Coordinates of C-alpha atoms in Angstrom, one line a residue:
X1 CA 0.0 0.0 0.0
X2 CA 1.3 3.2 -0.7
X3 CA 1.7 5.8 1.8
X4 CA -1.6 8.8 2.1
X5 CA 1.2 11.5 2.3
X6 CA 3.1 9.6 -0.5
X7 CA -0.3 10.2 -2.8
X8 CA -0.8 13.9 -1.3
X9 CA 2.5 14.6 -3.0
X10 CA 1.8 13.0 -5.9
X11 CA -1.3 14.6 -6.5
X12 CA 0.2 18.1 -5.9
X13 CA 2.0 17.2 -8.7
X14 CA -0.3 16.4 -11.1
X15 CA -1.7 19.3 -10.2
X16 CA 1.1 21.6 -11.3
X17 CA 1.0 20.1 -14.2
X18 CA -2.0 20.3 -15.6
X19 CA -1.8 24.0 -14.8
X20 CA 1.7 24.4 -16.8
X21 CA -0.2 22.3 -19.7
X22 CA -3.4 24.9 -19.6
X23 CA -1.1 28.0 -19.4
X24 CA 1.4 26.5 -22.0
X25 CA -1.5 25.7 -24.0
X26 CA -3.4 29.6 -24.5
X27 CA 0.1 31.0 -24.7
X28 CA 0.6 28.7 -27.8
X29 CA -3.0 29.4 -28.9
X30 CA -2.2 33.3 -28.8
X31 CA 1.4 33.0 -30.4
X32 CA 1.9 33.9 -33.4
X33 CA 2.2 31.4 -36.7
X34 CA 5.0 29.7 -37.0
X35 CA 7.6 30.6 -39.7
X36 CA 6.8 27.6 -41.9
X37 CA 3.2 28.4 -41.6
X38 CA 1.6 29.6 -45.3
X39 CA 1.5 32.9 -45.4
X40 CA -1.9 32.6 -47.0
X41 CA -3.8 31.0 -44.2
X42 CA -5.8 33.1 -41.5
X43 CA -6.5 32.5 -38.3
X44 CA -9.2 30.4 -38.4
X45 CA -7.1 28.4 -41.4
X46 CA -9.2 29.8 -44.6
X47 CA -7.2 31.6 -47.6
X48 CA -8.0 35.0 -48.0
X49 CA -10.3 33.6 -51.3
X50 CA -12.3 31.3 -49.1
X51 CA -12.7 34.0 -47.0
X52 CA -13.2 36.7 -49.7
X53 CA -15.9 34.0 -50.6
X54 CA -17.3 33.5 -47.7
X55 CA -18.5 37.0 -47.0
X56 CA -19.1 38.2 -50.2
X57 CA -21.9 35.5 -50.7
X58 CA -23.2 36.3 -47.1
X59 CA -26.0 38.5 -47.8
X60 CA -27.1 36.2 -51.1
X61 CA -27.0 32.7 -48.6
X62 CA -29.1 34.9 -45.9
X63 CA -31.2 35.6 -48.2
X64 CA -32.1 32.6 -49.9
X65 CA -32.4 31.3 -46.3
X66 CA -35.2 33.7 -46.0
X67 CA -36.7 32.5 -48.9
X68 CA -36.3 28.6 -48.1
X69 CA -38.4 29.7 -44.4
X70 CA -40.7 31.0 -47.2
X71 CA -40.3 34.7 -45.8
X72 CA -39.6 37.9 -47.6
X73 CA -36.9 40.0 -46.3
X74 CA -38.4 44.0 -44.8
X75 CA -35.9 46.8 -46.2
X76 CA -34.9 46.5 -41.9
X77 CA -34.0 42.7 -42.2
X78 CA -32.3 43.5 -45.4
X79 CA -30.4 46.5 -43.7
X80 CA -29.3 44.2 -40.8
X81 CA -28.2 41.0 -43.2
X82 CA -25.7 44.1 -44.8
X83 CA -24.4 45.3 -41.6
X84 CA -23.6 41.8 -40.5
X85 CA -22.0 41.3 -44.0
X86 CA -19.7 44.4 -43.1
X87 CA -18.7 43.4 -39.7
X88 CA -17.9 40.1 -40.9
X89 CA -15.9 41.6 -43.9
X90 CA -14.1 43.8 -41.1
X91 CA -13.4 40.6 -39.5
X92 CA -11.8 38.9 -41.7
X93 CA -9.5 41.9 -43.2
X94 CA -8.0 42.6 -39.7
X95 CA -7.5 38.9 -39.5
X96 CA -5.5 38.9 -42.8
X97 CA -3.9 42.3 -41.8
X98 CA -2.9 40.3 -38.5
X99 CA -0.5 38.1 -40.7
X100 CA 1.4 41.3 -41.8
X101 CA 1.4 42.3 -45.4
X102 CA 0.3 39.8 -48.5
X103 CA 1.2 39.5 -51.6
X104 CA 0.0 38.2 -55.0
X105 CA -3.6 37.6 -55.4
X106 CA -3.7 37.3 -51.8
X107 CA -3.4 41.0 -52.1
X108 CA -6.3 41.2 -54.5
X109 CA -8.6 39.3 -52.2
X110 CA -7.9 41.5 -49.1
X111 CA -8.6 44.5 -51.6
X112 CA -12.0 42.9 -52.2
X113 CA -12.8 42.1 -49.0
X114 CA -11.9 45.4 -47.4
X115 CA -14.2 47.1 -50.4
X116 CA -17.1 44.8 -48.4
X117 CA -16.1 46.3 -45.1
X118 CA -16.9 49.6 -47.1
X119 CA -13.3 50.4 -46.2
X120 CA -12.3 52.4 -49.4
X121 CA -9.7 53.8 -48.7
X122 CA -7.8 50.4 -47.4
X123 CA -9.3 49.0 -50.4
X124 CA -7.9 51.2 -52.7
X125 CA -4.4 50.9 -51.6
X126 CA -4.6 47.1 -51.7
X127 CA -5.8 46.6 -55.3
X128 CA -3.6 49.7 -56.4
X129 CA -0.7 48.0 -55.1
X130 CA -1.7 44.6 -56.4
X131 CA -2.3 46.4 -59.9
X132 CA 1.2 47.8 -59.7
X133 CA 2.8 44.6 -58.8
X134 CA 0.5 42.4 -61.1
X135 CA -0.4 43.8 -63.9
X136 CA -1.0 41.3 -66.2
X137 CA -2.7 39.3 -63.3
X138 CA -6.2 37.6 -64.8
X139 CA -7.8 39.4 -61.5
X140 CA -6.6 42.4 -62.9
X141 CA -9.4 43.1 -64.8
X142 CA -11.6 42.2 -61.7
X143 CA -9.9 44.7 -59.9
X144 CA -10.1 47.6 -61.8
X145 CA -13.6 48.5 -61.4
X146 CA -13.3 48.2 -57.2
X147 CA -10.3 50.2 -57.3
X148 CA -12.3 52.5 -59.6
X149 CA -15.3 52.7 -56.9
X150 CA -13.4 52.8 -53.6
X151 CA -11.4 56.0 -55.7
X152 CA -15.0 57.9 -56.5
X153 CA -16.1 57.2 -53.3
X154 CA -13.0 59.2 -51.5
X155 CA -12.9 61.5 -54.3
X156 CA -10.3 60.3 -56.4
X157 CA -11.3 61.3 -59.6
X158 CA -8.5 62.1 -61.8
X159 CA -7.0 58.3 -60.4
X160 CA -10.5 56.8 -61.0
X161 CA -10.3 57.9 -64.6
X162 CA -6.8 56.9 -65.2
X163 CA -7.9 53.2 -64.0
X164 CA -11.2 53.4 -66.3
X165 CA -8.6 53.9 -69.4
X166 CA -6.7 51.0 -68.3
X167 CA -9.6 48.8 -68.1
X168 CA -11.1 50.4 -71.3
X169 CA -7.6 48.8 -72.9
X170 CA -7.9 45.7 -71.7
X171 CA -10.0 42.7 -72.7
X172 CA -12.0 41.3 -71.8
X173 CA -14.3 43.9 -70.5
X174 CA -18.5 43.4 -68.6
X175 CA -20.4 45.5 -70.5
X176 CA -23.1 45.9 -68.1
X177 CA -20.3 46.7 -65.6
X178 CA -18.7 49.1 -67.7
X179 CA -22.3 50.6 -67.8
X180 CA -22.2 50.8 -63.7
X181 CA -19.0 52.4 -63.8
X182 CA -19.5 55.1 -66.6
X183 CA -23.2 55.3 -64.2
X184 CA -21.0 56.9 -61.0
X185 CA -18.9 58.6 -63.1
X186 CA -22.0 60.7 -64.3
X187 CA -22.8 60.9 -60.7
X188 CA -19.8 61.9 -59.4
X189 CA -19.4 65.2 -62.2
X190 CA -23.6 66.1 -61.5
X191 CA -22.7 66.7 -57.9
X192 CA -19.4 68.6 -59.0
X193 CA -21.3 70.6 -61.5
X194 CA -19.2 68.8 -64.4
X195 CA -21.9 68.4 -66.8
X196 CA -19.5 68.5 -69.7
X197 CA -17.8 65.6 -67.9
X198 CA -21.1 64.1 -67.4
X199 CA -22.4 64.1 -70.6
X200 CA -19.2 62.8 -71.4
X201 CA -20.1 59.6 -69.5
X202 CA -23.9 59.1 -70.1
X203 CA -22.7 59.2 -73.6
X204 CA -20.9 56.2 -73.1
X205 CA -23.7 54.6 -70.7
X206 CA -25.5 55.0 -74.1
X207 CA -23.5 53.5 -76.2
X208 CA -23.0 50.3 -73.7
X209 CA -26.8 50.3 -73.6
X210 CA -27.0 50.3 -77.6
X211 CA -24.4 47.6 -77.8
X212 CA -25.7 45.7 -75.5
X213 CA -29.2 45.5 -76.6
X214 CA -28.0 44.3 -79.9
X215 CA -26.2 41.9 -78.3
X216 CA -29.0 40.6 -76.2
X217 CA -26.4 40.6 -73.6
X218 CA -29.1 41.7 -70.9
X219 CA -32.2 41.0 -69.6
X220 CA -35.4 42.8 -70.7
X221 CA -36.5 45.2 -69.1
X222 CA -32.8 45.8 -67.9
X223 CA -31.7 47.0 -71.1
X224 CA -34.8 49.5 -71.6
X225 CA -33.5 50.5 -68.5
X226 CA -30.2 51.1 -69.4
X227 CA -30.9 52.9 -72.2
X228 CA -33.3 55.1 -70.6
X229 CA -31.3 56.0 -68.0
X230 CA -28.4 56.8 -70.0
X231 CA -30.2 59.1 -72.5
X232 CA -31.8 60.5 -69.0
X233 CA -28.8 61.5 -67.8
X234 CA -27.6 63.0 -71.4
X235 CA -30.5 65.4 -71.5
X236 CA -30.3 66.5 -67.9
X237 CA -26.4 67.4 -68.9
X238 CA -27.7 68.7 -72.1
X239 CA -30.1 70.9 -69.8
X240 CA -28.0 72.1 -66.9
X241 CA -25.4 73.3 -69.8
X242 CA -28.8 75.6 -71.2
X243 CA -28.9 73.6 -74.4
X244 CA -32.9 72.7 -73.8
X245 CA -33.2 72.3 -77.6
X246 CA -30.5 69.8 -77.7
X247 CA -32.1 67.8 -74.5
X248 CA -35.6 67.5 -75.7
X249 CA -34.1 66.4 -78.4
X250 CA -32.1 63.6 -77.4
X251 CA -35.2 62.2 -75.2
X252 CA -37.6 62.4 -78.5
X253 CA -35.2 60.2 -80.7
X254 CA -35.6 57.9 -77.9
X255 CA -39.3 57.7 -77.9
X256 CA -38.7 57.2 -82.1
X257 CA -36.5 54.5 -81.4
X258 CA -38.8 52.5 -79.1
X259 CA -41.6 52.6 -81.5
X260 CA -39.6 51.5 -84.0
X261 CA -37.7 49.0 -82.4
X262 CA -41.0 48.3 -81.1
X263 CA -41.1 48.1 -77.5
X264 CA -43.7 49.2 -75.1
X265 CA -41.8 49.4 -72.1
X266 CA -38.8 51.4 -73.4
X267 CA -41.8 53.7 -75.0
X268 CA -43.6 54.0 -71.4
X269 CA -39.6 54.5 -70.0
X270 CA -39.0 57.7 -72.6
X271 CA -42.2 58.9 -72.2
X272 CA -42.0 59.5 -68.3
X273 CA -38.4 60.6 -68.7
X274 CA -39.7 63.5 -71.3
X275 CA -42.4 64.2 -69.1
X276 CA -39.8 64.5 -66.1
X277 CA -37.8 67.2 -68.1
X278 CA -40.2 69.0 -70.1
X279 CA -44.2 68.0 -68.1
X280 CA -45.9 70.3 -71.1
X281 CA -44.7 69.1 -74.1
X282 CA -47.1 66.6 -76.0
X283 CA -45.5 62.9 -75.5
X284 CA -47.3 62.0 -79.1
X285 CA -45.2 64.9 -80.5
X286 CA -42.6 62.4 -81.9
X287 CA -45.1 60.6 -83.8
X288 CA -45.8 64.1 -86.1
X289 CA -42.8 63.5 -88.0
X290 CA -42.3 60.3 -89.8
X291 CA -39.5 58.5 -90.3
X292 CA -38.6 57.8 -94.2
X293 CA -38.4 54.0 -94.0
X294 CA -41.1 51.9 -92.2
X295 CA -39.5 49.6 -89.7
X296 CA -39.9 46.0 -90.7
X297 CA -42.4 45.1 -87.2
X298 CA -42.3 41.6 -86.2
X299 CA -44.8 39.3 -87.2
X300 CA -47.5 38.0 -85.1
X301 CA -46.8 33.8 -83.9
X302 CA -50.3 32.9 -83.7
X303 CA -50.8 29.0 -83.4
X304 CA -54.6 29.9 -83.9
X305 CA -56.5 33.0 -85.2
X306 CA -60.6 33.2 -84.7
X307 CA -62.6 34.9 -86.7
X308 CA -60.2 36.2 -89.1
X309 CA -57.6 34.8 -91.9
X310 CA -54.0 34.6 -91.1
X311 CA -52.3 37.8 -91.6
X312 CA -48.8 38.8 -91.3
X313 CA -48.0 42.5 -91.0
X314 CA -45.9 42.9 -94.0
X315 CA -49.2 42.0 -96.2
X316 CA -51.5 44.2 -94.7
X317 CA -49.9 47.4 -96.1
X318 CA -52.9 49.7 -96.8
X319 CA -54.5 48.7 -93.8
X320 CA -54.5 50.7 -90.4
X321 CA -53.8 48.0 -87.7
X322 CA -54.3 48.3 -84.2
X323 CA -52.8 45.4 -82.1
X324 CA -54.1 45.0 -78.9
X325 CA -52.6 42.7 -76.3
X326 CA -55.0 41.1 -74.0
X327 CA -56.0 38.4 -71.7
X328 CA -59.2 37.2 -70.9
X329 CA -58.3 37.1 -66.9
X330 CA -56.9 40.9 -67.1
X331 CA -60.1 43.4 -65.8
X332 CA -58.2 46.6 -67.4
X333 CA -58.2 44.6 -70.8
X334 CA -62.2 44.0 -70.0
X335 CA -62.6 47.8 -69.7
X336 CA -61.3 48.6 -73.2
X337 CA -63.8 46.5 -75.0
X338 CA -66.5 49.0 -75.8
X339 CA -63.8 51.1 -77.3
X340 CA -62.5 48.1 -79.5
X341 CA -66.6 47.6 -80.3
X342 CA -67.1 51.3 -81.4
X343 CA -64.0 51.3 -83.2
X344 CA -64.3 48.3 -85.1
X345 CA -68.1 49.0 -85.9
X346 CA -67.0 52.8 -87.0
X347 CA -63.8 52.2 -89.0
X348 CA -63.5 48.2 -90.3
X349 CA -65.0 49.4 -93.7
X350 CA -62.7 52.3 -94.1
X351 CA -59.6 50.0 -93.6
X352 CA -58.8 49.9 -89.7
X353 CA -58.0 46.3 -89.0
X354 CA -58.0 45.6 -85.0
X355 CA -56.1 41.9 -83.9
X356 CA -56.6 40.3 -80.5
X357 CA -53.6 39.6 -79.7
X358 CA -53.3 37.0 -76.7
X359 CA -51.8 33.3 -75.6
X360 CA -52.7 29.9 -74.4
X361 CA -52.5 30.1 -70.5
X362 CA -53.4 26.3 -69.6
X363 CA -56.1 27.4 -67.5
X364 CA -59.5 29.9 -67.6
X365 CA -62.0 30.8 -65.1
X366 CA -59.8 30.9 -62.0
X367 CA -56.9 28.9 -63.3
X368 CA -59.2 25.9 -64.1
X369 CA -56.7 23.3 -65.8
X370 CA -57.3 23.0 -69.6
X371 CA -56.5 21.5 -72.4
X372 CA -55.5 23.6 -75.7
X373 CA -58.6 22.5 -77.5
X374 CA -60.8 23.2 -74.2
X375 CA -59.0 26.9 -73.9
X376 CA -59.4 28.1 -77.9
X377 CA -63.4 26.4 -77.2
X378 CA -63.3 29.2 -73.9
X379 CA -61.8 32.0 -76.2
X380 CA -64.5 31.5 -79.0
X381 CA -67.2 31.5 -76.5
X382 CA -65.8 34.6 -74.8
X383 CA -65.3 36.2 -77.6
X384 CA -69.2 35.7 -78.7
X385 CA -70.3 36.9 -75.3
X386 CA -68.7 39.9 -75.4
X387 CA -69.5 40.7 -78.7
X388 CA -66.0 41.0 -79.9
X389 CA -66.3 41.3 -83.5
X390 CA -62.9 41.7 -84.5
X391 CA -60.2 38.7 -84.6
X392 CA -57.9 36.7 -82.1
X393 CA -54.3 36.0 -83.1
X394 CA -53.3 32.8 -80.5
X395 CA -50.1 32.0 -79.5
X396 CA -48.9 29.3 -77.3
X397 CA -45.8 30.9 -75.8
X398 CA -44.7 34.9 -75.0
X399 CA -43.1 35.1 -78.3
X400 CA -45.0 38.0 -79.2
X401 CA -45.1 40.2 -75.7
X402 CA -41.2 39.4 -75.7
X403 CA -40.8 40.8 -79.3
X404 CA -42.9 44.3 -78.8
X405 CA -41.8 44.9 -75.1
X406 CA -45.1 44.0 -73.7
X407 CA -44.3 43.7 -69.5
X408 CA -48.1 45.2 -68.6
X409 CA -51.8 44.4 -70.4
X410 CA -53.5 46.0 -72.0
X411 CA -51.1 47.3 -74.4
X412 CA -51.5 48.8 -78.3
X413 CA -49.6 49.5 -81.0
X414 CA -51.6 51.6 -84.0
X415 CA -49.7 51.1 -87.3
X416 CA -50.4 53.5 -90.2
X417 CA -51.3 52.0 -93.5
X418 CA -47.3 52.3 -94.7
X419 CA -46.4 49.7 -92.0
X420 CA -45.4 53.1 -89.4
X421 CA -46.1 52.5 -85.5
X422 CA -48.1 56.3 -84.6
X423 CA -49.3 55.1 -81.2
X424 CA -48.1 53.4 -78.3
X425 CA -49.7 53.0 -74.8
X426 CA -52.0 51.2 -72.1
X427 CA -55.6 51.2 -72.4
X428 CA -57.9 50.7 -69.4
X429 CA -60.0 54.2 -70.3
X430 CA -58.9 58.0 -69.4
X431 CA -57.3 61.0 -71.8
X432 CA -55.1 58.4 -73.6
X433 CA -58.0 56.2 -75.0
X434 CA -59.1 59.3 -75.9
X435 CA -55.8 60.4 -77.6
X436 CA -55.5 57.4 -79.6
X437 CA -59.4 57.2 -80.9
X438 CA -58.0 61.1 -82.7
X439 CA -55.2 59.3 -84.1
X440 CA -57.2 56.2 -85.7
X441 CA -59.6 58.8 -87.3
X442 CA -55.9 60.9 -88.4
X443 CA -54.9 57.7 -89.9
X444 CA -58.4 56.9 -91.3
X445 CA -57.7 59.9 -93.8
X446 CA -54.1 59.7 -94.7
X447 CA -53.7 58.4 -98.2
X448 CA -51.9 55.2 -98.7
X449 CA -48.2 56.0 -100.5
X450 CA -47.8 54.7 -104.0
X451 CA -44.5 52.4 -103.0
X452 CA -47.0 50.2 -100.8
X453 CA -50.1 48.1 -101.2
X454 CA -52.8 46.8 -99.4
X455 CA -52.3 42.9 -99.5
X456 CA -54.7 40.4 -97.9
X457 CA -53.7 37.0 -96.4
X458 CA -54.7 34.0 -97.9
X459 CA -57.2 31.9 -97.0
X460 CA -55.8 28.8 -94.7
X461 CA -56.7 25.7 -96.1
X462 CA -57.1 24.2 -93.6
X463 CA -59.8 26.3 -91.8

């Protein structure tokens, strides 16, 4: 047996020891890495990518959180998830900082993630520095347009433009970024009473916006919205620099190009931008002059048309059409039938031509489930009891809304008997329903021009 004061001691000892193992083990846990250690690891053993990653996705995984809980996030939740995302970006750059000075796209990253601590100035030098040291770097082009923010935002200008050019000469370049950045450009030379320099830059948000709609490298309605904006921003240059001739101007061509193009939305877009600028000129103004070749209109892709032939635009030159867009669950479309009545009953002998123009849904009546046959059954029999005596073109997919910028119902588009778009708006009753019944009886006595002819579809066989 071994002696009690023999254990005492022994457990005294023990006891030391632990204690020199606990202290031994939090100065070891506050030391700093060892030399050997990758200077690309934080503290918590993520690269400054992962954690460049990591919180630059925070707000989008919070988000879709939300959405998963099926809850929608309140501008206050929303303002919290990007206060969180800031701290956490804070975090992390002191952590890196903590590891003394980094290099290579290590650099970049800590750049990046400063930018999301809405540290600019820290941001700035870091991607400077890494676009000094790495200029041929595939981030480069990445890096550009944060170093270009983080300079606007502490009023670097003259540096901000010098990094725009070397972007600008660089490939490849995001157009729709490149539109952002010429956008706070504008900005920054409105509030400095630049407007030289800003028109400078909404020109180029203009161009962007051209290119990129002929691209179709953005989403509708985003590119109506680029290009509005950007011609916005030109006539409000164009305005402040007491060239109002120059600005209305500018705003007009836009209206001409939408109804050419044809779009509804970037018409509706124009319109309230002319209206913002100049509230008592007539938005129907641009439609007194017309252009000298007829836009070639896309044609209607109807799987079904009731109670009329099959028409395409191009062979109904002669004719005055009016295209209404519809659906038989929209009330405001409901509320523009007597006019389509009157109009039909006053005008179809004189040569106005009105087309339903809707799509197959898959359901009617409260979203009852149909089949096609079932549905184009429902359209005929609507169509009888609501005495719609003018013709349905069908389609079974949003080809058509897609192709004339259709994003609300109803919508028109009145076509002049040379194949010219004279009116675009909503219906649903009020001064513009009036406005466009002046312009169908305008158009009503306009001759037809000698290089065009009326042409009528031919009958489908198999009707």
């Amino acid at each position: 047996m071994i002696p009690s004061d023999h254990l005492t001691s022994t457990k005294a000892c023990l006891l030391l020891v632990a204690c020199a193992l606990i202290v031994d083990s939090r100065i070891l846990a506050q030391a700093p890495p060892a030399s050997n250690a990758p200077k690309s690891e934080s503290l918590i053993g993520l690269t400054p990518r992962q954690l460049f990653e990591e919180a630059d996705s925070y707000s989008r995984n919070k988000q879709n959180e939300l959405e998963k809980q099926k809850q929608k996030p309140d501008p206050k939740t929303l303002a919290r998830i990007r206060q969180e995302q800031k701290d956490l970006a804070a975090r992390y750059a002191d952590s890196l900082q903590s590891h003394g000075p980094q290099t290579g796209e290590d650099l970049y990253y800590l750049g990046r993630i400063q930018f999301l601590a809405d540290k600019p100035d820290a941001s700035l030098e870091s991607l400077r520095l890494f676009l000094t040291m790495n200029p041929e770097s595939g981030l480069a082009q990445s890096a550009r347009p944060v170093a270009i923010t983080s300079a606007l935002k502490i009023k670097l200008v003259a540096e901000a433009e010098q990094i725009l050019a070397d972007y600008e000469s660089v490939s490849p370049q995001n157009p729709v970024q490149t539109f952002e950045i010429e956008n706070q450009f504008a900005a920054v030379y409105r509030v400095a009473v630049d407007f030289e320099s800003m028109a400078k830059h909404a020109k180029a948000m203009y161009k962007i916006a051209r290119q990129v709609m002929n691209e179709k490298a953005c989403k509708t309605p985003q590119c109506e919205e680029m290009l509005t904006n950007a011609v916005g921003l030109v006539a409000e240059a164009y305005l402040k620099q007491n060239r109002p001739d120059d600005s209305l101007a500018v705003l007009e061509r836009l209206q001409s190009f939408a109804a050419s193009r044809p779009s509804a939305i970037l018409f509706s877009y124009a319109t309230q931008r002319l209206l913002q600028f100049y509230p008592a000129v007539d938005p129907a103004h641009v439609f007194e002059t017309v252009p000298e070749t007829a836009p070639r209109l896309p044609e209607l892709n109807a799987i079904e048309w009731i109670d009329m032939q099959p028409a395409k635009l191009s062979e109904l030159r002669g004719q005055v059409v009016l295209l209404d867009f519809w659906a038989p669950w929209c009330g405001p479309c409901r509320e523009m039938f007597p006019n389509l009545r009157r109009w039909n009953t006053a005008y179809k002998d004189k040569g106005l031509i009105i087309i339903g123009v809707t799509r197959l849904f898959g359901c009617v009546e409260g979203c009852r489930k149909v089949t096609r046959e079932e549905e184009l059954a429902y359209l005929r029999e609507f169509k009888k009891k609501n005495e719609l005596t003018y013709g349905f073109a069908v389609a079974n997919s949003d080809d058509d809304v897609s192709n004339y910028g259709v994003f609300g119902i109803p919508t028109y588009f009145l076509i002049d008997r040379n194949g010219f778009v004279r009116a675009v708006g909503t219906g649903g009753g009020g001064p513009p329903i009036g406005a466009l019944e002046k312009t169908i009886k305008k158009l009503m006595q306009e001759p037809v021009d000698e290089k065009t002819s009326a042409k009528v579809g031919e009958t489908n066989p198999n009707r």
